[in-house]
Coordinates of C-alpha atoms (C1' of nucleotides) in Angstrom, one line a residue:
Chain A
X1 CA 101.0 110.0 104.9
X2 CA 100.7 112.8 107.3
X3 CA 103.8 114.7 106.5
X4 CA 103.2 115.6 102.9
X5 CA 106.0 118.1 102.7
X6 CA 108.9 115.9 103.8
X7 CA 111.6 118.2 103.0
X8 CA 114.7 116.4 102.0
X9 CA 112.9 114.1 99.5
X10 CA 112.7 115.5 96.0
X11 CA 109.6 117.6 95.8
X12 CA 107.5 117.6 92.6
X13 CA 108.9 119.6 89.9
X14 CA 107.8 123.3 90.1
X15 CA 107.9 123.6 86.3
X16 CA 105.2 121.2 86.0
X17 CA 102.7 123.9 87.5
X18 CA 101.4 127.2 86.2
X19 CA 102.4 130.5 86.8
X20 CA 101.7 132.1 90.3
X21 CA 99.1 134.7 90.7
X22 CA 100.5 138.1 91.6
X23 CA 102.7 138.3 94.6
X24 CA 101.5 135.0 96.0
X25 CA 104.8 133.2 96.1
X26 CA 108.4 134.1 95.5
X27 CA 109.0 130.9 93.4
X28 CA 110.0 131.1 89.8
X29 CA 109.2 128.0 87.9
X30 CA 112.0 127.3 85.4
X31 CA 114.9 128.7 87.3
X32 CA 115.6 125.2 88.7
X33 CA 115.2 123.7 85.3
X34 CA 117.3 126.4 83.7
X35 CA 120.3 125.6 86.0
X36 CA 119.6 121.9 86.5
X37 CA 122.3 120.8 84.1
X38 CA 125.0 122.9 85.5
X39 CA 127.7 121.4 87.9
X40 CA 126.6 123.6 91.0
X41 CA 127.8 123.3 94.4
X42 CA 125.1 121.9 96.7
X43 CA 124.8 122.4 100.3
X44 CA 122.6 120.6 102.9
X45 CA 121.5 122.2 106.3
X46 CA 119.9 120.8 109.4
X47 CA 117.1 122.6 111.1
X48 CA 118.0 125.9 113.0
X49 CA 121.3 126.2 110.9
X50 CA 122.2 129.4 109.4
X51 CA 122.7 129.6 105.6
X52 CA 124.2 133.1 106.1
X53 CA 123.8 136.0 108.4
X54 CA 123.4 139.6 107.9
X55 CA 126.9 141.3 107.6
X56 CA 128.7 138.1 106.4
X57 CA 130.3 138.4 103.0
X58 CA 128.1 137.4 100.1
X59 CA 129.5 135.4 97.3
X60 CA 126.6 133.5 95.7
X61 CA 122.9 133.3 95.5
X62 CA 121.1 130.3 96.8
X63 CA 118.2 128.4 95.2
X64 CA 116.1 126.4 97.6
X65 CA 115.9 122.8 96.4
X66 CA 114.5 121.1 99.4
X67 CA 113.3 122.1 102.8
X68 CA 112.1 125.4 104.3
X69 CA 113.8 128.5 105.3
X70 CA 113.0 131.9 107.1
X71 CA 114.8 135.1 106.4
X72 CA 115.1 137.7 109.3
X73 CA 116.1 141.3 109.6
X74 CA 117.2 142.7 112.9
X75 CA 117.4 146.3 113.8
X76 CA 120.4 147.9 115.7
X77 CA 118.4 147.9 118.9
X78 CA 117.6 144.2 118.7
X79 CA 114.1 144.1 117.2
X80 CA 113.6 141.1 114.9
X81 CA 111.3 140.5 112.1
X82 CA 110.8 137.4 109.7
X83 CA 110.5 138.9 106.4
X84 CA 109.9 135.8 104.4
X85 CA 109.5 132.0 104.3
X86 CA 111.2 130.2 101.4
X87 CA 110.3 127.0 99.9
X88 CA 111.6 125.0 97.0
X89 CA 112.3 127.2 93.8
X90 CA 112.7 130.4 95.8
X91 CA 115.9 132.3 95.9
X92 CA 117.9 133.4 98.9
X93 CA 120.2 136.3 99.0
X94 CA 118.7 138.4 96.2
X95 CA 118.1 141.3 98.6
X96 CA 121.8 141.9 98.8
X97 CA 122.6 141.4 95.1
X98 CA 124.2 144.9 95.0
X99 CA 126.1 144.4 98.2
X100 CA 129.3 142.7 99.4
X101 CA 127.5 141.6 102.6
X102 CA 124.3 139.9 103.3
X103 CA 121.3 141.9 104.5
X104 CA 119.4 139.4 106.4
X105 CA 119.7 136.1 108.1
X106 CA 118.6 132.9 106.3
X107 CA 117.8 130.0 108.8
X108 CA 116.7 126.5 107.8
X109 CA 113.5 125.4 109.5
X110 CA 114.1 121.9 108.5
X111 CA 116.6 119.8 106.9
X112 CA 117.3 121.6 103.6
X113 CA 119.3 121.5 100.4
X114 CA 120.3 124.6 98.4
X115 CA 122.1 125.1 95.2
X116 CA 124.7 127.7 95.1
X117 CA 124.4 130.0 92.1
X118 CA 127.5 131.8 91.3
X119 CA 125.5 134.8 89.9
X120 CA 128.5 136.7 88.3
X121 CA 129.2 133.7 86.2
X122 CA 125.6 132.9 85.3
X123 CA 124.9 136.4 84.5
X124 CA 127.3 136.2 81.5
X125 CA 127.1 132.7 80.6
X126 CA 123.3 132.2 80.7
X127 CA 121.6 134.9 78.9
X128 CA 118.2 134.2 80.5
X129 CA 119.7 134.3 83.9
X130 CA 119.8 138.1 84.4
X131 CA 116.2 138.3 83.2
X132 CA 115.1 135.7 85.8
X133 CA 117.0 137.6 88.5
X134 CA 115.3 140.8 87.7
X135 CA 111.9 139.0 87.6
X136 CA 112.7 137.5 90.9
X137 CA 113.5 141.0 92.4
X138 CA 110.5 142.7 91.1
X139 CA 108.3 139.9 92.3
X140 CA 109.8 140.0 95.8
X141 CA 108.9 143.8 95.8
X142 CA 105.3 143.0 95.0
X143 CA 105.2 140.2 97.4
X144 CA 106.4 142.5 100.2
X145 CA 103.9 145.2 99.2
X146 CA 101.2 142.6 99.3
X147 CA 102.1 141.7 102.8
X148 CA 102.5 145.4 103.8
X149 CA 99.0 145.9 102.6
X150 CA 97.7 142.8 104.5
X151 CA 99.5 143.6 107.8
X152 CA 98.4 147.2 107.5
X153 CA 94.5 146.6 106.7
X154 CA 93.6 143.3 108.1
X155 CA 92.6 142.0 111.6
X156 CA 94.6 139.3 113.4
X157 CA 92.1 136.7 112.3
X158 CA 92.2 137.9 108.7
X159 CA 96.0 137.9 108.7
X160 CA 96.2 134.4 109.8
X161 CA 93.7 133.4 107.0
X162 CA 95.7 135.3 104.5
X163 CA 98.8 133.5 105.7
X164 CA 97.3 130.0 105.4
X165 CA 95.7 130.7 102.1
X166 CA 99.1 132.0 100.7
X167 CA 100.9 129.2 102.1
X168 CA 98.5 126.7 100.9
X169 CA 98.7 128.2 97.3
X170 CA 102.6 128.0 97.3
X171 CA 102.4 124.4 98.4
X172 CA 99.9 123.7 95.8
X173 CA 102.2 125.3 93.1
X174 CA 104.7 122.8 94.2
X175 CA 102.4 119.9 93.8
X176 CA 101.3 119.4 97.3
X177 CA 97.8 119.4 98.8
X178 CA 96.0 122.7 98.7
X179 CA 94.0 121.9 101.9
X180 CA 96.3 119.9 104.1
X181 CA 99.3 121.7 105.2
X182 CA 102.1 121.2 107.7
X183 CA 103.4 124.4 109.0
X184 CA 107.0 124.1 109.5
X185 CA 107.2 127.2 111.8
X186 CA 106.2 127.7 115.3
X187 CA 103.1 129.9 116.4
X188 CA 105.7 132.6 117.5
X189 CA 107.2 132.7 114.0
X190 CA 103.8 132.8 112.4
X191 CA 103.1 135.6 114.7
X192 CA 106.3 137.4 114.1
X193 CA 105.8 137.4 110.3
X194 CA 102.2 138.6 110.8
X195 CA 103.2 141.2 113.4
X196 CA 101.0 139.5 115.9
X197 CA 101.7 137.7 119.2
X198 CA 101.9 134.0 119.3
X199 CA 98.8 133.7 121.6
X200 CA 96.9 135.9 119.1
X201 CA 97.8 133.4 116.3
X202 CA 96.7 130.5 118.5
X203 CA 93.4 132.1 119.4
X204 CA 92.7 133.1 115.8
X205 CA 93.1 129.4 114.8
X206 CA 91.1 128.1 117.6
X207 CA 88.1 130.4 116.6
X208 CA 88.4 129.4 113.1
X209 CA 88.3 125.8 114.1
X210 CA 85.3 126.4 116.4
X211 CA 83.5 127.8 113.3
X212 CA 84.4 124.8 111.3
X213 CA 86.4 126.6 108.8
X214 CA 89.6 124.6 109.4
X215 CA 90.9 121.8 111.6
X216 CA 94.1 122.4 113.6
X217 CA 96.2 119.6 114.9
X218 CA 99.4 121.2 116.2
X219 CA 101.2 122.4 113.0
X220 CA 99.0 120.3 110.8
X221 CA 96.3 122.4 109.4
X222 CA 93.3 121.3 107.1
X223 CA 91.4 123.9 105.3
X224 CA 87.9 122.7 105.5
X225 CA 86.2 125.7 103.7
X226 CA 88.6 127.9 101.6
X227 CA 85.7 129.8 100.1
X228 CA 84.4 130.9 103.4
X229 CA 87.9 131.6 104.6
X230 CA 88.3 133.9 101.7
X231 CA 85.0 135.5 102.6
X232 CA 86.1 136.2 106.1
X233 CA 89.4 137.7 104.9
X234 CA 87.7 140.2 102.6
X235 CA 84.9 141.0 105.0
Chain B
X1 CA 112.0 180.7 103.1
X2 CA 109.5 178.5 104.5
X3 CA 109.2 176.2 101.6
X4 CA 112.5 174.7 101.2
X5 CA 111.4 171.9 99.0
X6 CA 109.9 173.9 96.3
X7 CA 109.4 170.9 93.8
X8 CA 109.7 172.2 90.4
X9 CA 112.8 174.1 90.8
X10 CA 115.8 172.2 90.2
X11 CA 117.0 170.4 93.4
X12 CA 120.6 170.2 94.4
X13 CA 122.3 167.3 92.6
X14 CA 122.0 164.1 94.3
X15 CA 125.4 162.9 93.2
X16 CA 126.9 165.5 95.4
X17 CA 126.2 163.6 98.6
X18 CA 127.4 160.3 99.9
X19 CA 125.7 157.0 100.1
X20 CA 122.6 156.3 101.9
X21 CA 122.8 154.2 104.9
X22 CA 121.1 150.8 104.5
X23 CA 117.5 151.0 103.4
X24 CA 117.0 154.6 104.3
X25 CA 116.0 155.8 100.8
X26 CA 115.4 154.4 97.4
X27 CA 117.5 157.0 95.7
X28 CA 120.5 156.0 93.7
X29 CA 122.9 158.8 93.3
X30 CA 124.5 158.7 89.9
X31 CA 121.5 157.2 87.9
X32 CA 120.4 160.8 87.1
X33 CA 124.0 161.8 86.1
X34 CA 124.3 158.5 84.1
X35 CA 121.3 159.3 81.9
X36 CA 121.5 163.1 82.0
X37 CA 123.2 163.5 78.5
X38 CA 120.5 161.2 76.9
X39 CA 117.6 162.6 74.8
X40 CA 114.8 161.4 77.4
X41 CA 111.3 162.2 77.0
X42 CA 110.3 164.4 80.0
X43 CA 106.8 164.6 81.5
X44 CA 105.5 167.1 83.9
X45 CA 102.4 166.3 86.3
X46 CA 100.4 168.5 88.5
X47 CA 99.4 167.5 92.0
X48 CA 97.0 164.5 92.3
X49 CA 97.7 163.4 88.7
X50 CA 98.4 159.8 88.1
X51 CA 101.7 159.0 86.4
X52 CA 100.4 155.5 85.9
X53 CA 97.7 153.0 87.5
X54 CA 98.0 149.4 88.4
X55 CA 97.0 147.3 85.4
X56 CA 98.0 149.9 82.7
X57 CA 100.4 148.8 80.2
X58 CA 104.0 149.4 81.2
X59 CA 106.4 150.8 78.7
X60 CA 109.1 152.6 80.4
X61 CA 110.6 153.3 83.8
X62 CA 110.4 156.8 85.3
X63 CA 113.2 158.6 87.2
X64 CA 111.7 161.4 89.4
X65 CA 113.6 164.6 88.6
X66 CA 111.4 167.0 90.5
X67 CA 108.5 166.9 92.9
X68 CA 107.1 164.2 95.0
X69 CA 105.2 160.9 94.5
X70 CA 103.3 158.3 96.3
X71 CA 103.0 154.7 95.2
X72 CA 99.7 152.8 96.2
X73 CA 98.6 149.3 96.0
X74 CA 95.0 148.2 96.2
X75 CA 93.5 144.9 97.1
X76 CA 90.6 143.4 95.1
X77 CA 88.3 144.3 97.9
X78 CA 89.3 147.9 98.0
X79 CA 91.9 148.0 100.8
X80 CA 94.5 150.5 99.9
X81 CA 98.1 151.0 101.2
X82 CA 100.7 153.6 100.2
X83 CA 103.9 151.6 99.8
X84 CA 106.4 154.3 99.3
X85 CA 107.0 158.0 98.7
X86 CA 109.4 158.9 95.9
X87 CA 111.7 161.9 95.6
X88 CA 114.1 163.2 93.2
X89 CA 116.5 160.4 92.1
X90 CA 114.0 157.6 92.9
X91 CA 112.6 155.2 90.3
X92 CA 109.1 154.6 89.6
X93 CA 107.8 151.4 88.0
X94 CA 110.6 149.1 88.9
X95 CA 108.2 146.8 90.8
X96 CA 106.7 145.6 87.5
X97 CA 109.9 145.5 85.5
X98 CA 109.0 141.8 84.5
X99 CA 105.5 142.5 83.6
X100 CA 103.6 144.1 80.9
X101 CA 101.3 146.0 83.3
X102 CA 102.0 148.2 86.2
X103 CA 101.5 146.8 89.6
X104 CA 100.8 149.9 91.7
X105 CA 99.5 153.5 91.2
X106 CA 102.0 156.4 91.0
X107 CA 100.4 159.6 92.0
X108 CA 102.0 163.1 92.0
X109 CA 101.6 164.8 95.4
X110 CA 103.0 168.0 93.9
X111 CA 103.9 169.5 90.5
X112 CA 106.4 167.0 89.4
X113 CA 108.8 166.2 86.5
X114 CA 109.8 162.8 85.6
X115 CA 112.3 161.4 83.0
X116 CA 111.1 158.4 80.9
X117 CA 113.8 155.8 80.7
X118 CA 113.4 153.3 77.8
X119 CA 114.8 150.5 79.9
X120 CA 114.9 147.9 77.1
X121 CA 117.1 150.2 75.0
X122 CA 119.2 151.5 77.9
X123 CA 119.9 148.0 79.1
X124 CA 121.7 147.3 76.0
X125 CA 123.2 150.6 75.1
X126 CA 124.4 151.5 78.6
X127 CA 126.4 148.7 80.3
X128 CA 126.1 150.1 83.7
X129 CA 122.3 150.6 83.5
X130 CA 121.4 146.9 84.2
X131 CA 123.7 147.0 87.2
X132 CA 121.9 150.1 88.5
X133 CA 118.5 148.6 87.9
X134 CA 119.5 145.4 89.9
X135 CA 120.8 147.7 92.7
X136 CA 117.6 149.7 92.8
X137 CA 115.6 146.6 93.0
X138 CA 117.6 145.0 95.9
X139 CA 117.7 148.3 97.7
X140 CA 113.8 148.6 97.3
X141 CA 113.5 145.2 99.0
X142 CA 115.8 146.1 101.9
X143 CA 113.8 149.4 102.2
X144 CA 110.4 147.5 102.4
X145 CA 111.9 144.9 104.9
X146 CA 113.2 147.8 107.0
X147 CA 109.5 149.3 107.2
X148 CA 108.0 145.9 107.8
X149 CA 110.3 145.6 110.8
X150 CA 109.4 149.1 111.9
X151 CA 105.6 148.8 111.5
X152 CA 105.7 145.3 113.1
X153 CA 107.8 146.3 116.1
X154 CA 107.3 150.0 116.8
X155 CA 104.6 152.0 118.7
X156 CA 102.7 154.6 117.0
X157 CA 104.9 157.3 118.4
X158 CA 107.9 155.6 117.3
X159 CA 106.8 154.9 113.9
X160 CA 106.0 158.7 113.4
X161 CA 109.6 159.4 114.6
X162 CA 111.0 156.8 112.3
X163 CA 109.1 158.4 109.4
X164 CA 110.3 161.9 110.1
X165 CA 113.9 160.8 110.6
X166 CA 113.9 158.8 107.4
X167 CA 112.3 161.5 105.5
X168 CA 114.9 164.1 106.9
X169 CA 117.7 161.9 106.0
X170 CA 116.4 161.5 102.4
X171 CA 115.9 165.2 102.1
X172 CA 119.3 165.9 103.6
X173 CA 120.9 163.5 101.0
X174 CA 119.2 165.7 98.3
X175 CA 120.9 168.8 99.8
X176 CA 118.0 170.1 101.9
X177 CA 118.0 170.9 105.6
X178 CA 118.1 167.9 107.9
X179 CA 116.0 169.5 110.5
X180 CA 113.3 171.6 108.7
X181 CA 111.1 169.6 106.5
X182 CA 107.9 170.3 104.7
X183 CA 105.7 167.2 104.4
X184 CA 104.0 167.1 101.2
X185 CA 101.5 164.5 102.2
X186 CA 98.3 164.7 104.5
X187 CA 98.2 163.1 107.9
X188 CA 96.0 160.5 106.5
X189 CA 98.6 159.7 103.9
X190 CA 101.4 159.4 106.6
X191 CA 99.0 157.4 108.7
X192 CA 98.2 155.0 105.8
X193 CA 102.0 154.5 105.2
X194 CA 102.5 153.8 108.8
X195 CA 99.5 151.8 109.4
X196 CA 98.0 154.3 111.7
X197 CA 94.8 156.4 111.7
X198 CA 95.4 160.1 111.0
X199 CA 94.3 161.0 114.4
X200 CA 97.0 158.9 115.9
X201 CA 99.7 160.7 113.6
X202 CA 98.2 164.0 115.0
X203 CA 98.4 163.0 118.4
X204 CA 101.9 161.7 118.2
X205 CA 103.1 164.9 116.7
X206 CA 101.5 166.8 119.4
X207 CA 103.0 164.8 122.1
X208 CA 106.4 165.1 120.7
X209 CA 105.9 168.8 120.2
X210 CA 104.7 169.1 123.9
X211 CA 107.9 167.4 125.0
X212 CA 110.0 169.9 123.0
X213 CA 111.4 167.3 120.5
X214 CA 110.0 168.9 117.5
X215 CA 108.0 172.0 116.4
X216 CA 104.8 171.4 114.3
X217 CA 103.3 174.0 112.0
X218 CA 100.9 172.3 109.8
X219 CA 103.0 170.4 107.4
X220 CA 106.1 172.2 108.3
X221 CA 108.1 170.1 110.9
X222 CA 111.3 171.3 112.6
X223 CA 113.3 168.5 114.3
X224 CA 114.4 170.2 117.5
X225 CA 116.3 167.2 119.0
X226 CA 117.1 164.5 116.6
X227 CA 119.3 162.5 119.2
X228 CA 116.4 162.4 121.7
X229 CA 114.0 161.3 118.9
X230 CA 116.3 158.6 118.1
X231 CA 116.4 157.8 121.8
X232 CA 112.6 157.5 122.0
X233 CA 112.5 155.4 118.8
X234 CA 114.9 152.6 120.1
X235 CA 113.5 152.7 123.6
Chain C
dC1 C1' 110.4 109.4 133.5
dG2 C1' 111.6 113.9 133.5
dT3 C1' 112.8 118.1 131.4
dA4 C1' 112.3 121.7 127.8
dG5 C1' 110.0 123.8 124.2
dC6 C1' 105.7 124.6 122.2
dT7 C1' 100.7 125.3 122.5
dT8 C1' 96.4 126.5 124.5
dT9 C1' 93.4 129.1 127.4
dG10 C1' 91.8 132.7 130.8
dA11 C1' 91.7 137.1 133.1
dC12 C1' 93.0 141.7 132.8
dT13 C1' 95.1 145.9 130.6
dC14 C1' 96.1 149.4 127.4
dA15 C1' 97.4 151.5 122.9
dC16 C1' 95.2 152.7 119.3
dC17 C1' 90.7 153.2 116.9
dT18 C1' 86.1 155.4 116.5
dC19 C1' 83.1 159.0 116.5
dA20 C1' 82.2 163.5 117.1
dA21 C1' 83.1 168.5 117.8
dC22 C1' 85.5 172.3 116.6
dT23 C1' 89.3 175.0 114.2
dT24 C1' 91.9 176.6 110.5
dG25 C1' 92.9 178.1 105.9
dA26 C1' 92.3 178.3 101.0
dG27 C1' 89.3 178.9 97.3
dT28 C1' 85.0 180.9 95.2
dG29 C1' 81.5 183.7 94.2
dG30 C1' 78.1 187.3 95.5
Chain D
dC1 C1' 85.2 192.5 101.3
dC2 C1' 82.6 189.1 103.4
dA3 C1' 79.9 184.6 103.4
dC4 C1' 80.2 180.2 102.2
dT5 C1' 82.3 175.8 101.4
dC6 C1' 85.3 172.1 101.6
dA7 C1' 89.3 169.7 102.8
dA8 C1' 92.7 169.1 106.4
dG9 C1' 94.1 169.2 111.1
dT10 C1' 93.3 169.1 116.1
dT11 C1' 91.4 167.5 120.4
dG12 C1' 88.4 164.9 123.6
dA13 C1' 85.6 160.9 125.2
dG14 C1' 84.7 156.3 125.1
dG15 C1' 85.2 151.5 123.0
dT16 C1' 87.9 147.4 121.7
dG17 C1' 91.1 144.2 119.5
dA18 C1' 95.2 142.7 120.5
dG19 C1' 98.9 142.4 124.1
dT20 C1' 100.5 140.9 128.6
dC21 C1' 100.8 137.8 132.2
dA22 C1' 100.2 133.6 134.2
dA23 C1' 98.9 128.7 134.4
dA24 C1' 98.2 124.4 132.7
dG25 C1' 98.5 120.7 128.9
dC26 C1' 100.9 118.5 125.4
dT27 C1' 105.0 116.4 122.7
dA28 C1' 109.4 115.3 121.8
dC29 C1' 113.5 113.5 123.3
dG30 C1' 117.3 112.3 126.2

DNA sequence: CGTAGCTTTGACTCACCTCAACTTGAGTGG
DNA sequence: CCACTCAAGTTGAGGTGAGTCAAAGCTACG
């Protein structure tokens, strides 16, 4: 049982777990339950496939049901930034809710399944849907602000810790282990998200391992002392 | 006529100008026009006054009508980050739309007037209001992602340019000069927003002035060569 | 078995930070 | 009117954390 987050298998139901603390995750327990009975179009993607690209016409909203996505924005002169990683229960496409075109790329990092939400319809037929949507948008803003704060005020090592703790919390909220996590992205992707170079991510992990705070085995990470990690992050 | 952005005087009407390009500003031309006829509670604040603080009960939403705000988030261990500057036409409080408490501090940088929007009421009475709100939320996410990209990929000097160009564009959208801008915040506040130290902001401005790209006189900035500035930013 | 992509590590560099001195301007009170 | 203070801004000298460049190891997969 090394690979705890096998993506295409049904993950534990997110509604089974409690609320997320502020900004930690973009998941909204219950959204999946809310639409589970509806006849939604489902779509599966293989790793590296694009769910959509910035500039493409936007028709629906997507709810991640299995697998793992990243969203990217790109500047006119080619600079790229990963703005989020999306897990089961997270929405894709909300950032362009008011626009005819998508505003970012959404790329599967793994085999994935998404549910297509026809939001114009749902908005009218499901009274709670609009409310959920608003909550999802506001929560995304808070999440982004939290990361802005982290990237603007933490050292490289602290950012890596923040990333791991956040990721672990989100996985735990989905019913996975809070200490054993399988990163589904490369060091370069972690670095891009944290505004660090891949070598810096590697070095931070090596140092934390040397201090016994965690164990690194490729993309498999075991948090050995979450309390100490939290300590280092706040210091 | 040095102080072009005198805050408490009525600014030119935002609806008079066109759409913002992607992510540049959080303003939503028309929102003000939409609610202008309604009997809204208005509130004026002096510089350094808090409109609200993180954790305080949230009742309404605020539309900036005059003046200039910053919003700040603070971590449990005291790290602070300015997440946005808000001008006329911008909304304050949308980040906590789904919560009973505010999620950030909103602080007047100047004499300000805000209109209090009772969003629960408006949502039902004004059909377009919900739509505007959604648009405002999504646009805020795109704005945040744009800054994440900028802070993660640009040098100090480039960030300062990006800030000035963005600010100039927003002021222009409000009917002010696109080349002569009065910063209403300190170097430290600019630096905090850009994840730079205040000395670095000062040095960047000095260098750009030495190259003839702009003229600095305290908080009064004149953009002498916007094209060249854009060039430097993309390089 | 070989190739390609990812990861790790080391040596060196540099952009930005830190610390400190000095300037400027607004407000205050004798 | 001047002396004083205090907050904001500028500039310089020196330090350092993260980036850059390069080489080697590791895995997966055809």
